PDB file of C-alpha atoms in Angstrom:
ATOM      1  CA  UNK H  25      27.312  25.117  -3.186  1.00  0.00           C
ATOM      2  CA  UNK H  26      26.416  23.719   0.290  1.00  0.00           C
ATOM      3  CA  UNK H  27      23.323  22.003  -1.538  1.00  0.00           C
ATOM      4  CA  UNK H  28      25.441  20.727  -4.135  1.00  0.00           C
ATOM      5  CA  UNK H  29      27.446  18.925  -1.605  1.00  0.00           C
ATOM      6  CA  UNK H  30      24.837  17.762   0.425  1.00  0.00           C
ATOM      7  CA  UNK H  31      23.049  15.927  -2.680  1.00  0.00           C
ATOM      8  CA  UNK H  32      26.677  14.907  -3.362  1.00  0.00           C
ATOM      9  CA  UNK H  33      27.311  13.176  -0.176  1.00  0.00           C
ATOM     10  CA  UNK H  34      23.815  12.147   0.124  1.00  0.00           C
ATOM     11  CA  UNK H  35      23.812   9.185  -2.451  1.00  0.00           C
ATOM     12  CA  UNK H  36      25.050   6.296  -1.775  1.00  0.00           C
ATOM     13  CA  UNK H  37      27.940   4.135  -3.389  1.00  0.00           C
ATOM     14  CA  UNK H  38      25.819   2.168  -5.468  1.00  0.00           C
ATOM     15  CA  UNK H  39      27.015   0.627  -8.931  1.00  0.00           C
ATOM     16  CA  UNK H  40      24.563   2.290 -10.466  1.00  0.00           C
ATOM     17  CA  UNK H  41      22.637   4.431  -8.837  1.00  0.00           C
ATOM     18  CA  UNK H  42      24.833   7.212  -7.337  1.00  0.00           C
ATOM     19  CA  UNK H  43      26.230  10.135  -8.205  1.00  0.00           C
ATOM     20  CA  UNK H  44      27.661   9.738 -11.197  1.00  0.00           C
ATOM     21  CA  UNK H  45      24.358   8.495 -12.801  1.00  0.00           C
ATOM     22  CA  UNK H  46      22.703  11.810 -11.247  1.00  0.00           C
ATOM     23  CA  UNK H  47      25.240  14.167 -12.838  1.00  0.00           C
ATOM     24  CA  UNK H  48      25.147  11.896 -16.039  1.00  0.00           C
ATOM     25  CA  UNK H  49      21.379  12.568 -16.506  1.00  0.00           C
ATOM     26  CA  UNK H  50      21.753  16.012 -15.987  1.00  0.00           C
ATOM     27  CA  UNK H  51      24.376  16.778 -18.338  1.00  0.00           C
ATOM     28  CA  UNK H  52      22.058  14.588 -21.168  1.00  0.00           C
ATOM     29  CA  UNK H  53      19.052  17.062 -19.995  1.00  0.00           C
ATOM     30  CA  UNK H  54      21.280  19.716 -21.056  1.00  0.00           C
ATOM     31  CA  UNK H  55      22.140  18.364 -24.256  1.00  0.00           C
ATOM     32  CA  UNK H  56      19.152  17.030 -25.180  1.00  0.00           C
ATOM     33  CA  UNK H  57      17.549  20.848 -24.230  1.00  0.00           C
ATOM     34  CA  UNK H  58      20.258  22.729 -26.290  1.00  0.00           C
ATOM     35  CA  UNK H  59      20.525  20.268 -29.404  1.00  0.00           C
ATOM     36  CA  UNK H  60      16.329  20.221 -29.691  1.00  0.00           C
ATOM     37  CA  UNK H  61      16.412  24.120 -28.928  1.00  0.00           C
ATOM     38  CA  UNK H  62      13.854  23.790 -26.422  1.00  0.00           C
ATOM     39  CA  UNK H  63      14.853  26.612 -24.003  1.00  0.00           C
ATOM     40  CA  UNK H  64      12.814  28.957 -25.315  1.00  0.00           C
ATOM     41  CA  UNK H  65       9.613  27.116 -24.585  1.00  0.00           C
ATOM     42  CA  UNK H  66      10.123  27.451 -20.869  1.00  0.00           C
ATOM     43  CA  UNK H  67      10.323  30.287 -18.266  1.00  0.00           C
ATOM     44  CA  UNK H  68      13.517  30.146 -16.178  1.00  0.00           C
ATOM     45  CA  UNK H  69      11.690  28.446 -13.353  1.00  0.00           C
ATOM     46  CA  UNK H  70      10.696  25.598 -15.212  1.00  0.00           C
ATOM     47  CA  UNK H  71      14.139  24.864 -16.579  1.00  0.00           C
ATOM     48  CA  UNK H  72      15.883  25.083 -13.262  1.00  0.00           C
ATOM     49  CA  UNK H  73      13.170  22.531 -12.101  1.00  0.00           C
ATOM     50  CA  UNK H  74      13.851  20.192 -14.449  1.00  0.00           C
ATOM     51  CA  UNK H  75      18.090  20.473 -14.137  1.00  0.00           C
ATOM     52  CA  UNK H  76      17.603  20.565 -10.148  1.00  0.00           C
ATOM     53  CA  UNK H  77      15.189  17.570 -10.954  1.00  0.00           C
ATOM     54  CA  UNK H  78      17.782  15.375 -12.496  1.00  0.00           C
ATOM     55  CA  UNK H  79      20.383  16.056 -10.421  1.00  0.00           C
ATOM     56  CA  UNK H  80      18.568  14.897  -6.933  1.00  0.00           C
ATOM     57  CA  UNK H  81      16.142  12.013  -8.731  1.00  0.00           C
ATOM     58  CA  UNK H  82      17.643   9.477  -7.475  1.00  0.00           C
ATOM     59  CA  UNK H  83      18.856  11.002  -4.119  1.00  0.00           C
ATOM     60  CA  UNK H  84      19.651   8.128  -1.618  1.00  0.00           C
ATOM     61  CA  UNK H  85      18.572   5.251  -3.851  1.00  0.00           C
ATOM     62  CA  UNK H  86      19.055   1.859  -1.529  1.00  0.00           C
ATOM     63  CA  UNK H  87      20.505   0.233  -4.638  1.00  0.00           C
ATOM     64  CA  UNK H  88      17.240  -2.252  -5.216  1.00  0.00           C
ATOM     65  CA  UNK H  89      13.595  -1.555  -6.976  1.00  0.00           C
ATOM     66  CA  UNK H  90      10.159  -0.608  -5.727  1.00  0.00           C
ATOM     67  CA  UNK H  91       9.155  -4.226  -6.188  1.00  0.00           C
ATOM     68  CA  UNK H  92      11.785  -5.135  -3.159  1.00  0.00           C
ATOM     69  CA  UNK H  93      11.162  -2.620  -0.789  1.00  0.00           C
ATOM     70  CA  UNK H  94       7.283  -3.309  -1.473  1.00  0.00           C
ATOM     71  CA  UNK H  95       8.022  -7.022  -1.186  1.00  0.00           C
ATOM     72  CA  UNK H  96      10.067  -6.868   2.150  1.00  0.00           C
ATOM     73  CA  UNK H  97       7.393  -4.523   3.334  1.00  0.00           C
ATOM     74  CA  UNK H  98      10.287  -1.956   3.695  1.00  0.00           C
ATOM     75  CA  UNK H  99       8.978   0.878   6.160  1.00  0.00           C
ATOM     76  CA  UNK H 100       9.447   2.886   2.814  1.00  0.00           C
ATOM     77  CA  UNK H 101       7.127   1.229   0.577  1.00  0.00           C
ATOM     78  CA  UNK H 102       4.955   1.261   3.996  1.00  0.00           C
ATOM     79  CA  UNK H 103       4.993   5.275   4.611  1.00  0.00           C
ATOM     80  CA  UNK H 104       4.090   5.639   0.637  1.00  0.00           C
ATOM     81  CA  UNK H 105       1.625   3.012   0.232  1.00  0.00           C
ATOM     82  CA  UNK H 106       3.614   1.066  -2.669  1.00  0.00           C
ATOM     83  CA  UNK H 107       3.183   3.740  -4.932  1.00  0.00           C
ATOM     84  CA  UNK H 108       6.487   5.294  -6.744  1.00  0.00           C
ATOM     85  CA  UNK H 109       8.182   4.254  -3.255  1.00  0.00           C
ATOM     86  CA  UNK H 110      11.931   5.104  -4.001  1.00  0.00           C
ATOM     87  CA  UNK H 111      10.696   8.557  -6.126  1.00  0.00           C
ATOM     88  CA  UNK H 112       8.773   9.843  -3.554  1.00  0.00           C
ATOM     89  CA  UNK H 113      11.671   9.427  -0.867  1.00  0.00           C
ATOM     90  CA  UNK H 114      14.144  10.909  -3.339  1.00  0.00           C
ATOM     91  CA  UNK H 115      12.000  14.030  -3.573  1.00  0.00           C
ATOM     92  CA  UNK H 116      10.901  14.204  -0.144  1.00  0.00           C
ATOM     93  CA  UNK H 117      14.466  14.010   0.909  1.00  0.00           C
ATOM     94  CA  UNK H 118      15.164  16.887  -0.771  1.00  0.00           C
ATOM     95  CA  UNK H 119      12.735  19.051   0.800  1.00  0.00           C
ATOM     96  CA  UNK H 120      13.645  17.993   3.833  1.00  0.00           C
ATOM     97  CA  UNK H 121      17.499  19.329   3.693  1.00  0.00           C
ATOM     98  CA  UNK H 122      16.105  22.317   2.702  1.00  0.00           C
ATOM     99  CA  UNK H 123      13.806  22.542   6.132  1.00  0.00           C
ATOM    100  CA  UNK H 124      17.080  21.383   8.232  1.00  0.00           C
ATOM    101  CA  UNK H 125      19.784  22.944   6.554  1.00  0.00           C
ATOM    102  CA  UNK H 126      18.386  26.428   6.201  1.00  0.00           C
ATOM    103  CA  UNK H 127      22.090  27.435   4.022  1.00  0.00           C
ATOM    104  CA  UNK H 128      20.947  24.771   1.423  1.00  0.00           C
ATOM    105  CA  UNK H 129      17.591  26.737   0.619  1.00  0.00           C
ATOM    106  CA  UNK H 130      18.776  28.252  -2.302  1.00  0.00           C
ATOM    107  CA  UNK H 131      14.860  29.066  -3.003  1.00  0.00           C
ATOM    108  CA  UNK H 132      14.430  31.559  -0.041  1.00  0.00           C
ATOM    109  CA  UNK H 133      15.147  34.523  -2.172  1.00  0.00           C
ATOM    110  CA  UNK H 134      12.545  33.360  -4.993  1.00  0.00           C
ATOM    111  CA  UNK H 135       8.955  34.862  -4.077  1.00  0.00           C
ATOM    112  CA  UNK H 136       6.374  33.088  -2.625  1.00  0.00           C
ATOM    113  CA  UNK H 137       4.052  31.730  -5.789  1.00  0.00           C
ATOM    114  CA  UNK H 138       7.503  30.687  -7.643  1.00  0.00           C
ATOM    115  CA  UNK H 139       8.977  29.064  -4.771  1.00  0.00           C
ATOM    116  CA  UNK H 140       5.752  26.955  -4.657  1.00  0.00           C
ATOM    117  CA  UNK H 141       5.597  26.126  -8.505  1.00  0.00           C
ATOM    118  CA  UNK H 142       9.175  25.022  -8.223  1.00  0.00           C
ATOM    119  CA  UNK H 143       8.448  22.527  -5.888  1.00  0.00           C
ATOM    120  CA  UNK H 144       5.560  21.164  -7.211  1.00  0.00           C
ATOM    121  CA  UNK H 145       7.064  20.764 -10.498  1.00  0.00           C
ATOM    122  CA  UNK H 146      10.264  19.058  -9.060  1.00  0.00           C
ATOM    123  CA  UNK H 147       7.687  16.385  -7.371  1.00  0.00           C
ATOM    124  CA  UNK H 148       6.090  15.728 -10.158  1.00  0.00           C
ATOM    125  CA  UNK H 149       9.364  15.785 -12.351  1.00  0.00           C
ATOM    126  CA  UNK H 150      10.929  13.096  -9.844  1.00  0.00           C
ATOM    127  CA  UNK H 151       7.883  11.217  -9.505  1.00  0.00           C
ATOM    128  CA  UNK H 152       8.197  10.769 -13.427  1.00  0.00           C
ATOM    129  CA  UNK H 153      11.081   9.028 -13.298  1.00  0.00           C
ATOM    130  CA  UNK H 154       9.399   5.771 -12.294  1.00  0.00           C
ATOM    131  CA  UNK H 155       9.646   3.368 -15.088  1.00  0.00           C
ATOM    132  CA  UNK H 156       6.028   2.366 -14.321  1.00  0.00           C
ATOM    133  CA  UNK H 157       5.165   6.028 -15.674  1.00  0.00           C
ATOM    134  CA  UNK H 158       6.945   4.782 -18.697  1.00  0.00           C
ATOM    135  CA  UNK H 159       4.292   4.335 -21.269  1.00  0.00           C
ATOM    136  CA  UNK H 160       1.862   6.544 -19.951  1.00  0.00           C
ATOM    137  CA  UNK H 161       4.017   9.367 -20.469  1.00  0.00           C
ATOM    138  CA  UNK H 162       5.557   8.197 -23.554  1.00  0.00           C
ATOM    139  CA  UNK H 163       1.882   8.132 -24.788  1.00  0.00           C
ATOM    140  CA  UNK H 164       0.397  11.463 -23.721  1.00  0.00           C
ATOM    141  CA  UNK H 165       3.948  12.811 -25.129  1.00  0.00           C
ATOM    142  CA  UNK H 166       2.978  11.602 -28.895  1.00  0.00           C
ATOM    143  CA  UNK H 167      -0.387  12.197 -28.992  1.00  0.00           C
ATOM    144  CA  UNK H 168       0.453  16.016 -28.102  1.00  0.00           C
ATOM    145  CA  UNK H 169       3.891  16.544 -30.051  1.00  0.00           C
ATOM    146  CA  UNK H 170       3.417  14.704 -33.389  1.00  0.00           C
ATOM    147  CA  UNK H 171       1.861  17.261 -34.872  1.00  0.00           C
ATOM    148  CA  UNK H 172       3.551  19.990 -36.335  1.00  0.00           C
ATOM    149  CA  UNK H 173       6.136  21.883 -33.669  1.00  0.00           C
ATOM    150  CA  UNK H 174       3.763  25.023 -32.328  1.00  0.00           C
ATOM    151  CA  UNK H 175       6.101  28.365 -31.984  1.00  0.00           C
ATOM    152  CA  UNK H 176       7.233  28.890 -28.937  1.00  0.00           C
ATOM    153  CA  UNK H 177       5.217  30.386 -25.727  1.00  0.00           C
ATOM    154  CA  UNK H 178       2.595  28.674 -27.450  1.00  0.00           C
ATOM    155  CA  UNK H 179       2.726  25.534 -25.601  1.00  0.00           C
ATOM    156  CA  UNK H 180       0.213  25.310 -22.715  1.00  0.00           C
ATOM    157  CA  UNK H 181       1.009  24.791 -18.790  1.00  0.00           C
ATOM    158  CA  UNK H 182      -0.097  21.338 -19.684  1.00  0.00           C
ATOM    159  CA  UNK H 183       2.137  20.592 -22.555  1.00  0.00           C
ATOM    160  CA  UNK H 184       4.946  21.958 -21.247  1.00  0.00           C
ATOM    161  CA  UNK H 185       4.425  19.504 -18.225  1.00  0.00           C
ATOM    162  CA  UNK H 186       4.598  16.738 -20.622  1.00  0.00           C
ATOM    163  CA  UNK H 187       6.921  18.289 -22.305  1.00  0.00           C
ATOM    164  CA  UNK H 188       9.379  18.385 -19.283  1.00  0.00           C
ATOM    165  CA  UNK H 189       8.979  14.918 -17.791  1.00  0.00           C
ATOM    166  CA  UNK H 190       9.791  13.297 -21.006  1.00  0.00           C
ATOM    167  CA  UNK H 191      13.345  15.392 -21.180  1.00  0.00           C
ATOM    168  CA  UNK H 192      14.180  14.094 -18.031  1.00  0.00           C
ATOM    169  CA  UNK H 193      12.738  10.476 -18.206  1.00  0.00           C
ATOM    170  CA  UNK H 194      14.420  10.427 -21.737  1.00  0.00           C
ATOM    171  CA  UNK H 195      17.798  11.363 -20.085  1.00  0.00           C
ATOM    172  CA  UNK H 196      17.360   8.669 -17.530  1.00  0.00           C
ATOM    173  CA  UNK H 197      17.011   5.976 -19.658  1.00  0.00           C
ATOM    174  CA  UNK H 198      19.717   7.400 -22.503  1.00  0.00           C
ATOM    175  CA  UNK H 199      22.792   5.135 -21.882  1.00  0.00           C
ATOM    176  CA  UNK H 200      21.804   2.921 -25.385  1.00  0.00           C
ATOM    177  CA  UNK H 201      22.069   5.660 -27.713  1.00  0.00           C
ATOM    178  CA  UNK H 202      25.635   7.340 -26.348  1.00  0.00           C
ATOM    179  CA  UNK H 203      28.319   5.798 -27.076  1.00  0.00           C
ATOM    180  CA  UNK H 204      29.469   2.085 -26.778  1.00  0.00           C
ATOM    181  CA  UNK H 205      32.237   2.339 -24.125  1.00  0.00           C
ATOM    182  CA  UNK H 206      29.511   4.493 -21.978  1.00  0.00           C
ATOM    183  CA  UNK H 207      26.665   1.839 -22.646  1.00  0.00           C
ATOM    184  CA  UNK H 208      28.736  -1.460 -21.825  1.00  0.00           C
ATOM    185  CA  UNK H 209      30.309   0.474 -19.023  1.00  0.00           C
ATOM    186  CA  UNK H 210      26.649   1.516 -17.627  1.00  0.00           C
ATOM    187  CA  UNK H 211      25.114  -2.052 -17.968  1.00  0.00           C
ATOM    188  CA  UNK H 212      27.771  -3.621 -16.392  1.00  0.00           C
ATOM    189  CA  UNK H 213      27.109  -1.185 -13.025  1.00  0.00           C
ATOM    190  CA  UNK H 214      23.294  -1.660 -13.273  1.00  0.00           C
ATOM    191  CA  UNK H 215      23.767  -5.823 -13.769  1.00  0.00           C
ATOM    192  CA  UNK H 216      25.977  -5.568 -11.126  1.00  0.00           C
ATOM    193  CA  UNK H 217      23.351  -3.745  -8.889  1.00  0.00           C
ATOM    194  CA  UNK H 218      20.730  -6.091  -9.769  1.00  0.00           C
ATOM    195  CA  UNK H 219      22.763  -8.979  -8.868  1.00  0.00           C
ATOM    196  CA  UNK H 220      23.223  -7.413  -5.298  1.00  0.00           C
ATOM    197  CA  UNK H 221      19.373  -7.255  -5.038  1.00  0.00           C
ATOM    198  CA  UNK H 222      19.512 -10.985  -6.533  1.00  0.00           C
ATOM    199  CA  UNK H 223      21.812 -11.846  -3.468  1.00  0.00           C
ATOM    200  CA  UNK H 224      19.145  -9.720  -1.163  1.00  0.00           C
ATOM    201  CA  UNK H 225      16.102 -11.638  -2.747  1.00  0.00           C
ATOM    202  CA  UNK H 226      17.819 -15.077  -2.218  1.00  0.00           C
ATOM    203  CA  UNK H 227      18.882 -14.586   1.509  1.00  0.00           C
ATOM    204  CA  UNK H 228      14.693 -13.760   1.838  1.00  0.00           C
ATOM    205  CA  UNK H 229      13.437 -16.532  -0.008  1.00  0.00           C
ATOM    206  CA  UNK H 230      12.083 -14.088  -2.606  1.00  0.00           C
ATOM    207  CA  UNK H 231      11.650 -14.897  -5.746  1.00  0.00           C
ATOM    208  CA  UNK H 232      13.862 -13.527  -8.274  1.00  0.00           C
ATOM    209  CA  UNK H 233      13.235  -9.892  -9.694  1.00  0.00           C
ATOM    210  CA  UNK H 234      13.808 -10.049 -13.400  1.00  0.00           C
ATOM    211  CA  UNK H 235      17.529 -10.102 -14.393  1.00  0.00           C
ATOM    212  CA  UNK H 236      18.510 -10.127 -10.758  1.00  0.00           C
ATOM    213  CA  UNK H 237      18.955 -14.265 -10.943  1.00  0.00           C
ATOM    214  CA  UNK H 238      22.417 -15.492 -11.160  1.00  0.00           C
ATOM    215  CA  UNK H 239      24.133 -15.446 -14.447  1.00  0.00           C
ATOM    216  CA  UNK H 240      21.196 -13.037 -16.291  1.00  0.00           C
ATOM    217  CA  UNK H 241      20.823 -13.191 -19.968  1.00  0.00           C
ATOM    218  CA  UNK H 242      22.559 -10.147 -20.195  1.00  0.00           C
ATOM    219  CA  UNK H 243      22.145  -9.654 -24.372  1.00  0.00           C
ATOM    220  CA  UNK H 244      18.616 -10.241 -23.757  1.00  0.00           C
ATOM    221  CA  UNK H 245      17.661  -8.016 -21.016  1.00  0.00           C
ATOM    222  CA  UNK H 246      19.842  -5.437 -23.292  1.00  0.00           C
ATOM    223  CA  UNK H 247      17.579  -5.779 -26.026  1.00  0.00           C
ATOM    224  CA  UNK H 248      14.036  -6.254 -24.593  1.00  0.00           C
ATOM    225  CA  UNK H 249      15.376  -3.059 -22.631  1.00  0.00           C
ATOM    226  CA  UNK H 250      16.263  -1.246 -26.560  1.00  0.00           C
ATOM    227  CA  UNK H 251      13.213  -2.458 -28.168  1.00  0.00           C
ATOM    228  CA  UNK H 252      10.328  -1.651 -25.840  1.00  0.00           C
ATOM    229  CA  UNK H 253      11.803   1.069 -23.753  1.00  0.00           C
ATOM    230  CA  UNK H 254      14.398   3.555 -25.689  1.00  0.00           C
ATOM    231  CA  UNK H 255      13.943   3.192 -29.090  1.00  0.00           C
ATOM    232  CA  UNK H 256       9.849   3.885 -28.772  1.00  0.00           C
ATOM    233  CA  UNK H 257      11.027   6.927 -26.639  1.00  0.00           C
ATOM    234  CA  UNK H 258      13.821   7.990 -29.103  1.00  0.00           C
ATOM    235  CA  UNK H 259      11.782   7.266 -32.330  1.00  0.00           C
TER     236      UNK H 259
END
């Protein structure tokens, strides 16, 4: 519980990105894992990986994109030289409580060799959550799982990798296919976070980040969003 409320208090009031977005795309990682029966093809480690996973992915979030921070030259996007900037502070965060706050290790019962292959699947869990993993991911996860469904324990570390990062990267990017009241109510919060970052980029004489300029096409950011994002993913 102490963890719980320390990722709790830990993200910031954003529009979008807080902490109801975090428990949001861990309750669709359980869903999407019961519905598709897919706890059987994962040991117990792996599963709390991927719901701990959700729950602190976006831990902190500044409420703008990589493409700011790395554009301001934000000491962030400095100490993780541009690459998945805001994912690897979410994760590293994390670790970090649990080296300060010794009551929020919940994983200093677990033996050594699970403790570390928790960790380093929740880094590389997190770390998939950066849309720039998008179609890489998407792409391994096809060319492994069209083929006919292999029983389970069959699945290789590998697979099962894949497997996991597209649950959770799925989840993340889910609010189109619930329904309507959730997805209007969801793009207004993340149009109304870009347009903070819009604000930010003006102020800087930035350029503006797509859909962050005033008055966005909102229908279609919406559907370029659908069409090349969740519906190849959902398909």
């Amino acid at each position: 519980m102490a963890f719980c409320r320390v990722i709790h208090i830990g993200y910031q009031n954003n529009p979008y990105h807080n902490h109801i977005h975090a428990a949001d795309v861990m309750q669709t990682v359980h869903t999407i894992v019961q519905h598709a029966k897919l706890s059987s093809y994962f040991t117990d480690i792996e599963l709390l990986a991927l719901f701990i996973a959700a729950a602190v992915h976006d831990y902190d979030h500044p409420g703008v994109s990589n493409q700011f921070l790395i554009s301001t030259r934000d000491p962030l996007a400095i100490r993780y030289n541009d690459l998945s900037v805001l994912e690897n502070y979410h994760i590293s965060q994390v670790h970090e409580i649990f080296e300060q706050y010794p009551e929020c290790d919940w994983t200093n019962s677990f033996c050594l060799p699970d403790k570390n292959y928790l960790k380093e699947l929740m880094i590389q869990l997190v770390l998939s959550t950066d849309m720039k993993q998008h179609f890489s991911i998407l792409g391994v996860f096809k060319t492994r799982f069209l083929n006919d469904e292999p029983p389970a324990g069959s699945y290789s570390d590998e697979d099962k990798r894949v497997l996991l990062k597209t649950i959770l990267h799925a989840s993340d990017i889910s609010n189109p296919v619930k329904k309507q009241s959730l997805y209007l109510e969801w793009t207004r919060r993340v149009m109304t976070e870009f347009s903070k970052q819009g604000q930010c980029e003006k102020e800087r004489e930035l350029p503006y980040s797509p859909f962050c300029e005033p008055e966005p096409d909102i229908p279609k950011c919406q559907r370029g969003f659908i069409d090349f994002v969740v519906r190849p993913q959902y398909d």
